[in-house]
Coordinates of C-alpha atoms in Angstrom, one line a residue:
Chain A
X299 CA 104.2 -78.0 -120.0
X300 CA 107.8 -77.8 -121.1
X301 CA 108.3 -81.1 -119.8
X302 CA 111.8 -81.8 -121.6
X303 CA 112.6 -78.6 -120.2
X304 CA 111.9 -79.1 -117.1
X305 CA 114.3 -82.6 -117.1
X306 CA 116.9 -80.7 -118.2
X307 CA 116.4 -78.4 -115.5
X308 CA 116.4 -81.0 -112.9
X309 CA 119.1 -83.3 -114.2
X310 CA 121.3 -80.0 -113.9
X311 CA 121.0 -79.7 -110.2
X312 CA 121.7 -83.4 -109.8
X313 CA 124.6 -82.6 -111.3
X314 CA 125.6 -80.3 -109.0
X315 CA 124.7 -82.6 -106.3
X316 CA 127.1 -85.4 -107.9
X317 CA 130.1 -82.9 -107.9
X318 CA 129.6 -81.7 -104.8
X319 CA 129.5 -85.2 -103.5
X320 CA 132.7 -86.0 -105.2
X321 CA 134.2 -82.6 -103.6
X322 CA 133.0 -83.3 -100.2
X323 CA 134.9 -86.9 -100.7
X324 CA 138.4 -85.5 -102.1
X325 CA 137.9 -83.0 -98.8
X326 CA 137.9 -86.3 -96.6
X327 CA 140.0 -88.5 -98.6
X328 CA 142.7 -86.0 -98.3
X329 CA 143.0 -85.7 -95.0
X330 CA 143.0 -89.0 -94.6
X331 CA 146.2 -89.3 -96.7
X332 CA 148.0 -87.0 -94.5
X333 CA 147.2 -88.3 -91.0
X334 CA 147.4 -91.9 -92.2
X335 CA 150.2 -90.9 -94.9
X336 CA 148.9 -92.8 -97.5
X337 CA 150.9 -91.6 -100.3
X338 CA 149.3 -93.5 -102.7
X339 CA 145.6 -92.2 -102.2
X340 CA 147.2 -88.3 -102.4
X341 CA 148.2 -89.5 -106.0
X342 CA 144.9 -90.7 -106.3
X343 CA 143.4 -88.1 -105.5
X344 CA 145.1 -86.0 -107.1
X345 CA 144.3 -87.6 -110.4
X346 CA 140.9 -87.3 -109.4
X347 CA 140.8 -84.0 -109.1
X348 CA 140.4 -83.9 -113.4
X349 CA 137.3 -85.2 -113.2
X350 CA 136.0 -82.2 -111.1
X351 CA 137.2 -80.1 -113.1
X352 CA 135.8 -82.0 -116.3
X353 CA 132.2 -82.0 -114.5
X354 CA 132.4 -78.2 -113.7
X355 CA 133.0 -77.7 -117.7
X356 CA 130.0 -80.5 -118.4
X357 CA 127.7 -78.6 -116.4
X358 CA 128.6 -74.7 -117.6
X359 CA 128.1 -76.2 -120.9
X360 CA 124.7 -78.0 -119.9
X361 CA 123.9 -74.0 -118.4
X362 CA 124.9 -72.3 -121.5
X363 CA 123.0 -74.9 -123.8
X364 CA 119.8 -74.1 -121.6
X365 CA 120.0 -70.6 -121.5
X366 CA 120.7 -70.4 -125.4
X367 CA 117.5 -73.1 -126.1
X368 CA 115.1 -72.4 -123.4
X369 CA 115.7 -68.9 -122.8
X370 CA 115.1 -69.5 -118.9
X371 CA 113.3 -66.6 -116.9
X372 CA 112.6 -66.0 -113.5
X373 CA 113.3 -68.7 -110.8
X374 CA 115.0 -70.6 -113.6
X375 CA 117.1 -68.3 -114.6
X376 CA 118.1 -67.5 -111.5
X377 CA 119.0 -71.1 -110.7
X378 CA 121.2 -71.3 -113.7
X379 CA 123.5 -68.3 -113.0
X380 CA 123.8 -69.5 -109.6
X381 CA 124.9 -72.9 -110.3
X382 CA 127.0 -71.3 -112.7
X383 CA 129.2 -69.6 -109.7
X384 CA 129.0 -72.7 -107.7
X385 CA 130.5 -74.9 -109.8
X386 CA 133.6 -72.4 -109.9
X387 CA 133.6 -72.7 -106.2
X388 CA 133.0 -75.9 -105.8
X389 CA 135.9 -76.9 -108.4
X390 CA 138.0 -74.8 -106.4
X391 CA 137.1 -76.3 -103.3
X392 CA 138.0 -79.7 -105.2
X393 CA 141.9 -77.7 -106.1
X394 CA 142.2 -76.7 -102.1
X395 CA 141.5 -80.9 -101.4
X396 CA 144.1 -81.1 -104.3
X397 CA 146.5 -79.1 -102.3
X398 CA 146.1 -80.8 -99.2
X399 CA 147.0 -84.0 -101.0
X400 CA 149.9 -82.6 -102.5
X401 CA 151.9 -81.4 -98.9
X402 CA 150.6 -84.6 -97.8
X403 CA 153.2 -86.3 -100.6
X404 CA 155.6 -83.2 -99.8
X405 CA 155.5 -84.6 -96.0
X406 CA 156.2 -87.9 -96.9
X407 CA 157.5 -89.8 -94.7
X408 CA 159.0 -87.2 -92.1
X409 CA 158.6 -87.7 -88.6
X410 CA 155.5 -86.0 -87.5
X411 CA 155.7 -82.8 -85.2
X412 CA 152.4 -82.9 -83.3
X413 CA 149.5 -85.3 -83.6
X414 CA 146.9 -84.4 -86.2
X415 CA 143.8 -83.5 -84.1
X416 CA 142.3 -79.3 -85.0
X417 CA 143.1 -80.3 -89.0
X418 CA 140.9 -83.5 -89.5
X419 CA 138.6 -81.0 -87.3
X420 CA 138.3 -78.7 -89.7
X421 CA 138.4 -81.0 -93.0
X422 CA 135.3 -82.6 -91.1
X423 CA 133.2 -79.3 -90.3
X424 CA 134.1 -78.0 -94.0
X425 CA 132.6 -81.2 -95.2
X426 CA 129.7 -81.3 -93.2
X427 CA 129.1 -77.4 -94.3
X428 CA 129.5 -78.3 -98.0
X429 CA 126.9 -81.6 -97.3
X430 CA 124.4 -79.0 -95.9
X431 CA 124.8 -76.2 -98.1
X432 CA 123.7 -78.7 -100.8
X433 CA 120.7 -79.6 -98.8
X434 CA 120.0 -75.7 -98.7
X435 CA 120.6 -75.8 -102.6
X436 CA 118.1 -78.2 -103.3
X437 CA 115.5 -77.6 -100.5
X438 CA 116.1 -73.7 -101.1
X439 CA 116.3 -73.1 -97.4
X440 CA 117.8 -69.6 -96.9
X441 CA 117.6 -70.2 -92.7
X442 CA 119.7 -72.8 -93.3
X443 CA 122.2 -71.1 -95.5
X444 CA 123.0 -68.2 -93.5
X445 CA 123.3 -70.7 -90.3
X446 CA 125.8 -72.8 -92.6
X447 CA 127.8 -69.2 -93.3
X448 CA 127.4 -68.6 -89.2
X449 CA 129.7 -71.8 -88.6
X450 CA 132.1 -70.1 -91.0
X451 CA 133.4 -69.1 -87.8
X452 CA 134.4 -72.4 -86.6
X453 CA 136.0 -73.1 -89.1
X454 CA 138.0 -69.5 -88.5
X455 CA 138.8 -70.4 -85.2
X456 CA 140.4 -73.5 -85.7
X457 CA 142.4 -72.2 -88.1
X458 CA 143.5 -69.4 -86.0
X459 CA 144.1 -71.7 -83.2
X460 CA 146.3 -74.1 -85.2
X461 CA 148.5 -71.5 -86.7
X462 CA 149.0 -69.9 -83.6
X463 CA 150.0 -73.8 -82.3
X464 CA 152.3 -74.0 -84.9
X465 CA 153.9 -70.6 -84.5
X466 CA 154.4 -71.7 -81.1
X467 CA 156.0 -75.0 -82.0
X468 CA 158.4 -72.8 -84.7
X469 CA 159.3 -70.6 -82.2
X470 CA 160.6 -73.3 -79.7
X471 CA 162.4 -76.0 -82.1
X472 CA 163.5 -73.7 -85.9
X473 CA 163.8 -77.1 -86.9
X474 CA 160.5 -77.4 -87.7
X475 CA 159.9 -74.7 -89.3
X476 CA 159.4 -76.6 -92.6
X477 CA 157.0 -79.1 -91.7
X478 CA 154.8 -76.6 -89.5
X479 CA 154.8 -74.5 -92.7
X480 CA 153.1 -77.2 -94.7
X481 CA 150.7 -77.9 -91.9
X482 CA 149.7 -73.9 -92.0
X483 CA 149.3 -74.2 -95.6
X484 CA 146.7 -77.6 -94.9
X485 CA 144.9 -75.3 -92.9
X486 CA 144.8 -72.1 -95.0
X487 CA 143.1 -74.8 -97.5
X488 CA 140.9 -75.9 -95.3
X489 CA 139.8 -72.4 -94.2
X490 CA 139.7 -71.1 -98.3
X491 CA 137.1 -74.0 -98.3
X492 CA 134.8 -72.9 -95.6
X493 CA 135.2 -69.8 -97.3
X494 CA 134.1 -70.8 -100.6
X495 CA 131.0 -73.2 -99.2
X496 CA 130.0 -69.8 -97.9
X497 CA 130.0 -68.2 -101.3
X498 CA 128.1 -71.5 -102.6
X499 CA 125.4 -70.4 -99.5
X500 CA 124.8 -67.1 -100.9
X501 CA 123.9 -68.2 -103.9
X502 CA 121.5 -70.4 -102.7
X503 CA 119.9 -67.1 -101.0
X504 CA 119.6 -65.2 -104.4
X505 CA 118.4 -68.7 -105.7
X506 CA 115.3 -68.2 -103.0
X507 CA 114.8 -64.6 -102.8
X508 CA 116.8 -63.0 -105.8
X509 CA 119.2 -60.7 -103.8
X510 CA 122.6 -60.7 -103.7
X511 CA 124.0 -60.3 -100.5
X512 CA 127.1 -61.0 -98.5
X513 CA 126.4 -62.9 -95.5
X514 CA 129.6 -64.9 -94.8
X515 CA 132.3 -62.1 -94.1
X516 CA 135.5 -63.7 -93.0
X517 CA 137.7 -63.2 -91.0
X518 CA 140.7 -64.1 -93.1
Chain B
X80 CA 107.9 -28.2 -138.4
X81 CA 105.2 -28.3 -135.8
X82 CA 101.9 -29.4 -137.1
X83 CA 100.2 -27.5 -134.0
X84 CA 101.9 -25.0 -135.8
X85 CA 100.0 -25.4 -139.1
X86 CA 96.0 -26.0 -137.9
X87 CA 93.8 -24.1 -136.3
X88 CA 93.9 -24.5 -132.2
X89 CA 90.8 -26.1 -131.3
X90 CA 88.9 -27.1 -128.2
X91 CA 89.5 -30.7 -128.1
X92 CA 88.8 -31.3 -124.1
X93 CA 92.3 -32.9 -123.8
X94 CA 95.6 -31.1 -121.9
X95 CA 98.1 -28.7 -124.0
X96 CA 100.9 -30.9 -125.9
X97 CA 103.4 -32.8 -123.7
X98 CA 101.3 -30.8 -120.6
X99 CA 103.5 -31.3 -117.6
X100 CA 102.3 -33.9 -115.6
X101 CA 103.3 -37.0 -113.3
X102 CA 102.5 -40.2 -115.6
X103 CA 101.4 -39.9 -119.2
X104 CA 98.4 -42.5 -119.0
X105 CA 97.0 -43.7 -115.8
X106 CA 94.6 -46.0 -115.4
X107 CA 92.3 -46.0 -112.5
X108 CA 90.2 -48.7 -111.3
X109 CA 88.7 -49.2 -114.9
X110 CA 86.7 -52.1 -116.0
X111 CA 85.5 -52.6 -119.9
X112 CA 82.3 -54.6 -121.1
X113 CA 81.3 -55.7 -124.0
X114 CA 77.7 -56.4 -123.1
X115 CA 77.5 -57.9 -120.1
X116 CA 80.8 -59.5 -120.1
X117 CA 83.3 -58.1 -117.9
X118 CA 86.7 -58.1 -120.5
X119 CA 89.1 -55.8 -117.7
X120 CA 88.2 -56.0 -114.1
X121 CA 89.9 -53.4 -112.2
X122 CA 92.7 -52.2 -113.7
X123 CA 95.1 -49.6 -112.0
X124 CA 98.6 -48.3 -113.1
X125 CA 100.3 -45.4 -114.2
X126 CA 102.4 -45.1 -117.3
X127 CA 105.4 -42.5 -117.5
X128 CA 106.5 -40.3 -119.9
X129 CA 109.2 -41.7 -122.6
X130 CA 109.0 -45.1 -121.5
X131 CA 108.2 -48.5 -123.0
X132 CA 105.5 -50.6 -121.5
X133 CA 104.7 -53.9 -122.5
X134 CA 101.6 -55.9 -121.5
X135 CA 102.0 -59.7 -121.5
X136 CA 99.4 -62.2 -120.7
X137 CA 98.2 -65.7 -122.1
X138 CA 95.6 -65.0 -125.1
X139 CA 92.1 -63.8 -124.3
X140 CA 93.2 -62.1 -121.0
X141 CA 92.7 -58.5 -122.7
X142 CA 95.6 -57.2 -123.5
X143 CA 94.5 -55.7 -126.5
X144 CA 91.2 -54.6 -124.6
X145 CA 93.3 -53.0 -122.3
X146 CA 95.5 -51.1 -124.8
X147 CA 92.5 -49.6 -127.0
X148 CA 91.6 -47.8 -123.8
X149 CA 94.3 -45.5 -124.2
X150 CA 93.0 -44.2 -127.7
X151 CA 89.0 -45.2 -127.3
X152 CA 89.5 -47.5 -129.7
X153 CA 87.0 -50.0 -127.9
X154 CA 84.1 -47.0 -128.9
X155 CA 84.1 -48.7 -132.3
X156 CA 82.6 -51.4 -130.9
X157 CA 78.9 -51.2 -129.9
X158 CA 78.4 -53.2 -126.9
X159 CA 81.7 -51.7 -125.5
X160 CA 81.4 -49.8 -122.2
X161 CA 83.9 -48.2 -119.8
X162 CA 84.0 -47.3 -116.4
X163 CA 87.0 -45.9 -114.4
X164 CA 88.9 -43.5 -115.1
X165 CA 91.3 -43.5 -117.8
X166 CA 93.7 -40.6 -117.7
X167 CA 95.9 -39.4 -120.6
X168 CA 98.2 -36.3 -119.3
X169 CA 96.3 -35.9 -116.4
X170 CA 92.5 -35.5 -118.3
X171 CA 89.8 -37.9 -118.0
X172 CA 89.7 -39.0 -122.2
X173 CA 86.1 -40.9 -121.6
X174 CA 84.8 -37.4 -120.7
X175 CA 82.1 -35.8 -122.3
X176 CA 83.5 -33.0 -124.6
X177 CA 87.2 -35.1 -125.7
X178 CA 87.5 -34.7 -129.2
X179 CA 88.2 -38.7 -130.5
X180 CA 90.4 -37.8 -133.6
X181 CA 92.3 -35.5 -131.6
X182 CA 93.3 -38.1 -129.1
X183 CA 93.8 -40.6 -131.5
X184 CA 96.4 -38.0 -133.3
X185 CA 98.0 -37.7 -130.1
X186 CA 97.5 -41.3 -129.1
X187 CA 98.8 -43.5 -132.1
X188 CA 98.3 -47.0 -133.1
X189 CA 100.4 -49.6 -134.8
X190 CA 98.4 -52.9 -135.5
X191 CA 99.6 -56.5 -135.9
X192 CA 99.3 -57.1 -139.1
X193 CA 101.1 -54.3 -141.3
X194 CA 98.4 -52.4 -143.0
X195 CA 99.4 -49.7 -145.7
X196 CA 96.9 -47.9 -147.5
X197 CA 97.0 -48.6 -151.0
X198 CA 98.6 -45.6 -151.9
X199 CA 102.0 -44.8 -152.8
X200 CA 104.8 -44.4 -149.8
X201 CA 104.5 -41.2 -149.8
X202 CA 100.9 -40.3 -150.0
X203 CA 101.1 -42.9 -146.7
X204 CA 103.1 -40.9 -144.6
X205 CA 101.7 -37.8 -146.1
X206 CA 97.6 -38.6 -145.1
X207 CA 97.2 -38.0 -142.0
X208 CA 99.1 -34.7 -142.1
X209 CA 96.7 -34.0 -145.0
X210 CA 93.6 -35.0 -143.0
X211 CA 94.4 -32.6 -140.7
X212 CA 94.5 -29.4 -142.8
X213 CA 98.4 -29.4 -144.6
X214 CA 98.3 -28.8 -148.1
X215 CA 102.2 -27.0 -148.4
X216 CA 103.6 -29.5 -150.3
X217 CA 107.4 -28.0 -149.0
X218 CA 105.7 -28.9 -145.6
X219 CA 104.5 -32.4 -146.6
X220 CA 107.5 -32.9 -148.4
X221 CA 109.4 -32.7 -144.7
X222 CA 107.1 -34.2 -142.4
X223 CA 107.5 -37.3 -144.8
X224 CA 111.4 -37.5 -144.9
X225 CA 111.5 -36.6 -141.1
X226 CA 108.9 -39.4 -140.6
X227 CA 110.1 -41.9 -142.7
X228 CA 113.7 -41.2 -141.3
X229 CA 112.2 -41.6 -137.8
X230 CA 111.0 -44.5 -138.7
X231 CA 114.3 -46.0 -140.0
X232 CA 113.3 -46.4 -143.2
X233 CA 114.1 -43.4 -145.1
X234 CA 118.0 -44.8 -146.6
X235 CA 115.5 -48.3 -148.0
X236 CA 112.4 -46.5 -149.9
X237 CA 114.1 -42.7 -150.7
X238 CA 114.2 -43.3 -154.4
X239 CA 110.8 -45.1 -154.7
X240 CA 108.7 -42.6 -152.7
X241 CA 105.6 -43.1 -155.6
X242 CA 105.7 -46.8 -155.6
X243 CA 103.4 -48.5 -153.6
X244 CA 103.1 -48.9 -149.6
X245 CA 102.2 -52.6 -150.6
X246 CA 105.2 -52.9 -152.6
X247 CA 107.7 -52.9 -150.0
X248 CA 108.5 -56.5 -147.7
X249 CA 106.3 -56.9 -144.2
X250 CA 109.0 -55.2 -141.8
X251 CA 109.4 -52.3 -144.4
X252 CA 105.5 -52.1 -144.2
X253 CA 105.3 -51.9 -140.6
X254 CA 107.8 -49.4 -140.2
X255 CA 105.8 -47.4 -142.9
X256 CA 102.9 -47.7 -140.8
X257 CA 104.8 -46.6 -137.8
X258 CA 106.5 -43.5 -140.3
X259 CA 102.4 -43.1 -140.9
X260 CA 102.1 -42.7 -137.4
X261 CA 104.8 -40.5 -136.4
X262 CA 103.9 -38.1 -139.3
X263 CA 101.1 -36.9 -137.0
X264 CA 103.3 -36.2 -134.3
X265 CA 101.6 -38.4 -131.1
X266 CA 103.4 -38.5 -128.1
X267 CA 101.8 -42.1 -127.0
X268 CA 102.2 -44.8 -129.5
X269 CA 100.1 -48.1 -128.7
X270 CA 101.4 -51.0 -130.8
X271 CA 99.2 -54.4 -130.9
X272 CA 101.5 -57.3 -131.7
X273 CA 103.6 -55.0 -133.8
X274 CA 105.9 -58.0 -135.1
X275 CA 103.6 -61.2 -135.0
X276 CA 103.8 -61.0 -138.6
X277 CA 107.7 -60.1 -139.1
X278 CA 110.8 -62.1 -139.5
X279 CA 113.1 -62.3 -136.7
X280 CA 115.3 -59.6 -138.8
X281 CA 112.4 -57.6 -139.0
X282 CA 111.4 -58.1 -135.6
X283 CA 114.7 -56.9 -134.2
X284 CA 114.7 -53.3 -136.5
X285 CA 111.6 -52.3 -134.7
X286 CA 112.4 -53.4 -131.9
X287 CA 115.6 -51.5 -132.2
X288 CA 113.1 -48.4 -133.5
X289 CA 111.2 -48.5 -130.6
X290 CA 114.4 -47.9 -128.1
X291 CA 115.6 -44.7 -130.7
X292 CA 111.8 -43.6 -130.4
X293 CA 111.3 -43.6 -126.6
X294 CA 113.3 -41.0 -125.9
X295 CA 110.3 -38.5 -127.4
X296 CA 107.6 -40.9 -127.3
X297 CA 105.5 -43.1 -124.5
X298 CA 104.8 -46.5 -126.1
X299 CA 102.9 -49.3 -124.8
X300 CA 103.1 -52.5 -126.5
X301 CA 101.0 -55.8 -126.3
X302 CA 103.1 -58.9 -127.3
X303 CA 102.5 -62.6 -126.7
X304 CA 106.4 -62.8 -127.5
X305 CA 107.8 -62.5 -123.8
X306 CA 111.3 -62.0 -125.1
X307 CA 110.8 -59.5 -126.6
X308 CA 109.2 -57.8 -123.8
X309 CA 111.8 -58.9 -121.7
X310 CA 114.3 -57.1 -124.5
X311 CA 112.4 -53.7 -125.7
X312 CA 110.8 -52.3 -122.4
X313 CA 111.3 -50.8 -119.1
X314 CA 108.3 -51.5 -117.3
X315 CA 105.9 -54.9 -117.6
X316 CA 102.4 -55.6 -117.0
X317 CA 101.1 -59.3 -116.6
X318 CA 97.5 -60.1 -117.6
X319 CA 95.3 -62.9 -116.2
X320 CA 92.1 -64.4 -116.7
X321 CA 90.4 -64.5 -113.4
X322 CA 87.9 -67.2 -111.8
X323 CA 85.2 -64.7 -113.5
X324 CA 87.3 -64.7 -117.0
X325 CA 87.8 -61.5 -116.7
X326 CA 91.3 -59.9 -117.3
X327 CA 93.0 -58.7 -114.2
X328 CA 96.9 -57.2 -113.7
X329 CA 98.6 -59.5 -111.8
X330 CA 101.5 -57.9 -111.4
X331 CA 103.0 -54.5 -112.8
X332 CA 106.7 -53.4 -112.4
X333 CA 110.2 -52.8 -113.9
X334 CA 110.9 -55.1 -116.3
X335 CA 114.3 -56.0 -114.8
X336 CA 112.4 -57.1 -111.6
X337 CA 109.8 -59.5 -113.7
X338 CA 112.1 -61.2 -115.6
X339 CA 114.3 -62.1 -112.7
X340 CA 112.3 -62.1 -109.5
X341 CA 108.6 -61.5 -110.2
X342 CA 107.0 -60.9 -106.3
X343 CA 103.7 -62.8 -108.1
X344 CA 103.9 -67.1 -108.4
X345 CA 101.3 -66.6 -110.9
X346 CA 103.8 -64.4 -113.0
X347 CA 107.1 -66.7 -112.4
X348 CA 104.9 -69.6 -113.8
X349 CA 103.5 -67.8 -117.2
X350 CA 107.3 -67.1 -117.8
X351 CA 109.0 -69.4 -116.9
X352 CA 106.5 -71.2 -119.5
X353 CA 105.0 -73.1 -116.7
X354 CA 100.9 -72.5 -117.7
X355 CA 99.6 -70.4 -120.5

């Protein structure tokens, strides 16, 4: 029954699957622009960054056209409204990669003040987050989801531990204040990610069970 | 004006007006035949006071059956039998002694297809008043415009009160039929399908007239239109055949809670369209 319906359904949640896959890139890709300084890729993606934002539009408009035709109940419904918040948080995710591409071209081609090791760190374990939490979205897997939220904390402490590194650094040589600004602002981008896939794990709880709940608290 | 006011008290075998009690209808392990085939099996749920209940279900899984328990209007069928017990304000209405036309004053009934007698508007609203002993015409002449005002139709048919209940459109008929209803002041309306024969413009005035109505009156309403369950009442009951084909509640909550997360897979699938 409703088999056109139920294609539309599905075809929705690959797309959510394609844009996360193209936000868990521009996470990679831009941190591979700053430790490599690649300017050119940070323009690149940059520019890419419009087509996340397109998709997030494609797909509320996909949501709003089902909800107007097909008056979704239930499961459905709830699917709908939560892929509705995660493409706002995944697109945002997509801005933070945006930003990290953009001190990356702001750094240029300025000597570098430590060696790049807790960022790429965390750009990796928000990735890998963002990978699973889309398993969890499609397999519905609430254990998973709130263990995703659990590594929030990693993610926390890294961040913690480079800005305190970078205080450190400040503190000893004022002339790098600039630079170890923009490398606290890589990592408060970073962490605003982690935060976000967290949000994107709750609603793949309310998905499963229908209740709203707040299982990733922060600590930033 | 109170029409308890204007007839004679009578032993009817059911509680005082709007007694004070937990629930307005209950139902109570109840199963209906008709013959030897089992049309409810097992029913149990309590209805409360000014609310809206609707009862949703694929066809044949006796909705309808289950909402004519509320007025015994399965007794007009022969092979119908009851057992259970079915409460209205606390008092067993299958009891020996339970006056039928009382409980169907008190328990009212709007039917799919809108069915005004052919009579003039106002002699509709005005018969069952009339039936029961009111022959003040200044007392008619009120319950009629209170009625018909109820019943949102007053503004459309005040200056053609002698023409014809068959005159007016379908939605104006049904809300005469509801204005027909009210004029015998119930305090449970049962509506079958109320709007399977409406317009969507129609549909959405008694919809609308069922939310300004339940805060006197207890309806229960069987629709096959889960959207407009979904928009009109506070509490849902989903019907299904069993193995046996016999209807069975399969789940029974707010309607909030159904529509969003129903506890029952059986009850996701029917609406989210999935089977039925």
């Amino acid at each position: 029954m409703r088999k056109n319906y139920e294609r539309s359904l599905k075809a929705l949640q690959d797309e959510v699957l394609v844009m996360g896959s193209m936000v868990e890139k521009a996470i990679l890709r831009s941190m591979e622009a700053l430790k490599n300084r690649d300017l050119e890729l940070a323009r690149q993606i940059i520019a890419e960054d419009n087509a996340i934002n397109q998709k997030r539009f494609d797909i509320e408009e996909q949501c709003v056209e089902l909800i107007a035709t097909q008056q979704p109940m239930a499961g459905d419904l709830r699917i709908i409204i939560a892929i509705l918040n995660m493409v706002v948080d995944l697109e945002r995710i997509g801005d933070h990669a945006e930003g990290v591409a953009k001190i990356a071209i702001m750094i240029g081609d300025e000597p570098p003040i430590k060696p790049l090791i807790d960022l790429p760190r965390m750009a990796e374990r928000a990735s890998q987050m963002l990978r699973e939490a889309l398993d969890a979205f499609i397999r519905r897997d609430v254990p998973l989801a709130k263990k995703i939220c659990d590594d929030d904390e990693e993610v926390d402490n890294l961040y913690n531990q480079v800005f305190r590194e970078l205080l450190l650094i400040m503190a000893e040589n004022p002339r790098t204040i600039g630079r170890a600004t923009r490398l606290i602002w890589v990592a408060h981008n970073l962490e605003r990610s982690a935060d976000r896939i967290t949000n994107i794990c709750e609603r793949v709880v309310f998905i499963a069970t229908g209740h709203m709940e707040d299982i990733g608290a922060s600590k930033y | 004006m109170n029409i308890a006011d204007l007839v004679n008290e009578k032993n009817t075998g059911l509680p005082p007006k709007n007694a004070p009690v937990d629930g307005k209808l209950r139902l109570e392990q109840v199963n209906l035949y008709y013959g030897s085939f089992r049309a409810v099996k097992d029913l149990s749920l309590d209805i409360d006071t000014c609310s809206i209940t609707a009862i949703i279900g694929p066809s044949g899984c006796g909705k309808s059956s289950m909402l004519r328990l509320f007025n015994r209007m399965n007794d007009l069928i022969a092979s119908a039998r009851v057992e259970g017990l079915v409460e209205f304000d606390g008092v067993d209405i299958y009891q020996a002694g339970v006056d039928v036309v009382e409980l169907r004053k008190r328990v009212g009934m709007v039917f799919q297809k809108p069915n005004p007698f052919p009579m003039s508007i106002y002699d509709n609203v005005a018969f069952g008043p009339r039936r029961h002993g009111i022959r003040n015409k200044r007392a008619l002449d009120e319950i009629v415009e209170k009625s018909l005002v109820q019943a949102a139709l007053w503004d459309e048919v005040k200056d053609k009160l002698d023409q014809s209940g068959l005159s007016i459109s379908g939605g104006q008929q049904q809300r005469l039929c509801i204005a027909r209803v009210l004029a015998v002041e119930p305090e449970v309306i049962l509506m079958d399908e109320p709007c399977s024969a409406l317009d969507p413009i129609a549909t959405l005035k008694i919809e609308d007239l069922m939310r300004t109505l339940t805060s006197t009156y207890t309806i229960v309403i069987v629709t096959h239109n889960m959207q407009q369950a979904a928009r009109v009442s506070d509490m849902t009951a989903f019907l299904m055949v069993d193995d046996d084909r016999s209807g069975t509640l399969v789940e029974y909550g707010a309607t909030s809670e159904i529509f969003t997360n129903p506890k029952n897979q059986k009850t996701e699938d029917y609406i989210t369209g999935r089977f039925g």
